Amino acid sequence: MERTPTRTLFMRLLSPLLKCSSTNQKGALHLYEEVLEKPLLNETKAYYRREAAELHADNTCHAFIAKVDIRIQDEDLRTRKFFHPVSYSRVVRECEARMVEDYIPYLQENVDRWSRRKIDQIFQSYTNF
């Protein structure tokens, strides 16, 4: 992984916590989860709720799905780059929840509408014979 100024600063800030983990792993992990991860998950939730609302407002369903997929992939890479492995699935899960699960009714409605159009087109093509 490349050393960016942000990554270097972040690692410098986490260094004392990571050193602590070598002497008391269970306590350090709990400290990490309470001090860093819990606020991180709350911020992640709020951020992706806003991000999803903007994408939903500015895009068609197809474009929304494509952009959400890219955001989730980007978040997965970012999480693996900056956080403890225990956080990977939790952060990505929060991202997916805000960007996909919160929009399931919207996605279903659009899929149903698309399906009805396609079925109508198929029936119409057969009636034209």
Short mmCIF file of C-alpha atoms in Angstrom, two decimals:
data_model
loop_
_atom_site.label_atom_id
_atom_site.label_comp_id
_atom_site.label_asym_id
_atom_site.label_seq_id
_atom_site.Cartn_x
_atom_site.Cartn_y
_atom_site.Cartn_z
CA MET A 1 0.00 0.00 0.00
CA GLU A 2 1.24 3.43 -0.85
CA ARG A 3 2.06 5.89 1.91
CA THR A 4 -0.06 8.99 1.45
CA PRO A 5 0.11 11.91 3.90
CA THR A 6 -3.37 11.00 5.15
CA ARG A 7 -2.43 7.36 5.68
CA THR A 8 0.81 8.33 7.44
CA LEU A 9 -1.01 10.70 9.78
CA PHE A 10 -3.73 8.16 10.43
CA MET A 11 -1.21 5.43 11.24
CA ARG A 12 0.69 7.82 13.53
CA LEU A 13 -2.51 8.53 15.43
CA LEU A 14 -3.38 4.84 15.71
CA SER A 15 0.13 3.74 16.61
CA PRO A 16 -0.30 3.94 20.41
CA LEU A 17 -3.49 1.93 20.22
CA LEU A 18 -1.87 -0.69 17.99
CA LYS A 19 1.14 -0.97 20.32
CA CYS A 20 -1.25 -1.47 23.21
CA SER A 21 -2.79 -4.41 21.35
CA SER A 22 0.46 -6.38 21.50
CA THR A 23 0.35 -6.41 25.31
CA ASN A 24 -3.39 -6.71 25.91
CA GLN A 25 -5.09 -7.73 22.69
CA LYS A 26 -8.64 -8.18 24.01
CA GLY A 27 -8.61 -4.88 25.90
CA ALA A 28 -7.06 -3.01 22.98
CA LEU A 29 -9.62 -4.38 20.56
CA HIS A 30 -12.41 -3.32 22.89
CA LEU A 31 -10.80 0.11 23.18
CA TYR A 32 -10.48 0.32 19.39
CA GLU A 33 -14.14 -0.64 18.95
CA GLU A 34 -15.38 1.86 21.53
CA VAL A 35 -13.11 4.81 20.78
CA LEU A 36 -12.71 4.56 17.02
CA GLU A 37 -15.09 2.10 15.44
CA LYS A 38 -18.36 3.06 17.12
CA PRO A 39 -18.11 6.76 16.12
CA LEU A 40 -16.82 5.67 12.70
CA LEU A 41 -19.91 3.52 12.13
CA ASN A 42 -22.20 6.35 13.20
CA GLU A 43 -20.47 8.76 10.81
CA THR A 44 -20.47 6.15 8.04
CA LYS A 45 -24.21 5.66 8.51
CA ALA A 46 -24.91 9.40 8.33
CA TYR A 47 -22.55 9.95 5.39
CA TYR A 48 -23.96 7.16 3.24
CA ARG A 49 -27.53 8.10 4.10
CA ARG A 50 -26.82 11.58 2.66
CA GLU A 51 -24.83 10.17 -0.26
CA ALA A 52 -27.60 7.73 -1.20
CA ALA A 53 -30.24 10.47 -1.00
CA GLU A 54 -28.20 12.63 -3.39
CA LEU A 55 -27.60 9.76 -5.81
CA HIS A 56 -31.29 8.85 -5.69
CA ALA A 57 -32.36 12.42 -6.38
CA ASP A 58 -29.88 13.01 -9.22
CA ASN A 59 -29.97 9.72 -11.15
CA THR A 60 -32.17 7.22 -12.92
CA CYS A 61 -32.60 3.87 -11.23
CA HIS A 62 -30.03 2.27 -13.52
CA ALA A 63 -27.45 5.02 -12.86
CA PHE A 64 -28.24 4.91 -9.14
CA ILE A 65 -27.49 1.17 -9.01
CA ALA A 66 -24.25 1.60 -10.96
CA LYS A 67 -23.03 4.45 -8.75
CA VAL A 68 -24.01 2.65 -5.55
CA ASP A 69 -22.03 -0.38 -6.68
CA ILE A 70 -18.96 1.80 -7.27
CA ARG A 71 -19.37 3.50 -3.86
CA ILE A 72 -19.57 0.14 -2.08
CA GLN A 73 -16.46 -1.13 -3.86
CA ASP A 74 -14.60 2.10 -3.04
CA GLU A 75 -15.63 1.87 0.61
CA ASP A 76 -14.43 -1.72 0.79
CA LEU A 77 -10.99 -0.69 -0.52
CA ARG A 78 -10.80 2.31 1.80
CA THR A 79 -11.79 0.25 4.80
CA ARG A 80 -9.16 -2.39 4.09
CA LYS A 81 -6.54 0.30 3.64
CA PHE A 82 -7.16 2.25 6.84
CA PHE A 83 -8.87 0.11 9.48
CA HIS A 84 -8.39 -2.93 11.63
CA PRO A 85 -9.69 -6.15 10.00
CA VAL A 86 -12.51 -6.37 12.56
CA SER A 87 -13.98 -3.21 11.00
CA TYR A 88 -14.00 -4.32 7.35
CA SER A 89 -17.34 -6.08 7.26
CA ARG A 90 -18.99 -3.72 9.74
CA VAL A 91 -18.19 -0.57 7.77
CA VAL A 92 -19.05 -2.07 4.39
CA ARG A 93 -22.25 -3.54 5.88
CA GLU A 94 -23.28 -0.07 7.07
CA CYS A 95 -22.55 1.37 3.63
CA GLU A 96 -24.65 -1.34 1.97
CA ALA A 97 -27.49 -0.86 4.44
CA ARG A 98 -27.77 2.86 3.78
CA MET A 99 -27.27 2.69 0.03
CA VAL A 100 -29.14 -0.51 -0.84
CA GLU A 101 -31.42 -1.71 1.94
CA ASP A 102 -32.88 1.74 2.57
CA TYR A 103 -33.83 1.88 -1.14
CA ILE A 104 -35.28 -1.61 -1.62
CA PRO A 105 -38.86 -0.33 -2.17
CA TYR A 106 -37.59 2.14 -4.81
CA LEU A 107 -35.52 -0.56 -6.51
CA GLN A 108 -38.39 -3.07 -6.46
CA GLU A 109 -40.81 -0.52 -7.89
CA ASN A 110 -38.45 0.23 -10.76
CA VAL A 111 -37.76 -3.44 -11.47
CA ASP A 112 -41.51 -4.14 -11.44
CA ARG A 113 -42.13 -1.21 -13.81
CA TRP A 114 -39.34 -2.38 -16.11
CA SER A 115 -40.67 -5.97 -16.05
CA ARG A 116 -44.21 -4.83 -16.90
CA ARG A 117 -42.89 -2.78 -19.85
CA LYS A 118 -40.87 -5.71 -21.15
CA ILE A 119 -43.84 -8.09 -20.82
CA ASP A 120 -46.08 -5.58 -22.62
CA GLN A 121 -43.48 -5.29 -25.40
CA ILE A 122 -43.29 -9.07 -25.76
CA PHE A 123 -47.09 -9.40 -25.93
CA GLN A 124 -47.31 -6.57 -28.42
CA SER A 125 -44.67 -8.14 -30.64
CA TYR A 126 -46.67 -11.41 -30.71
CA THR A 127 -49.93 -9.64 -31.49
CA ASN A 128 -48.29 -7.97 -34.48
CA PHE A 129 -47.75 -11.34 -36.20
#
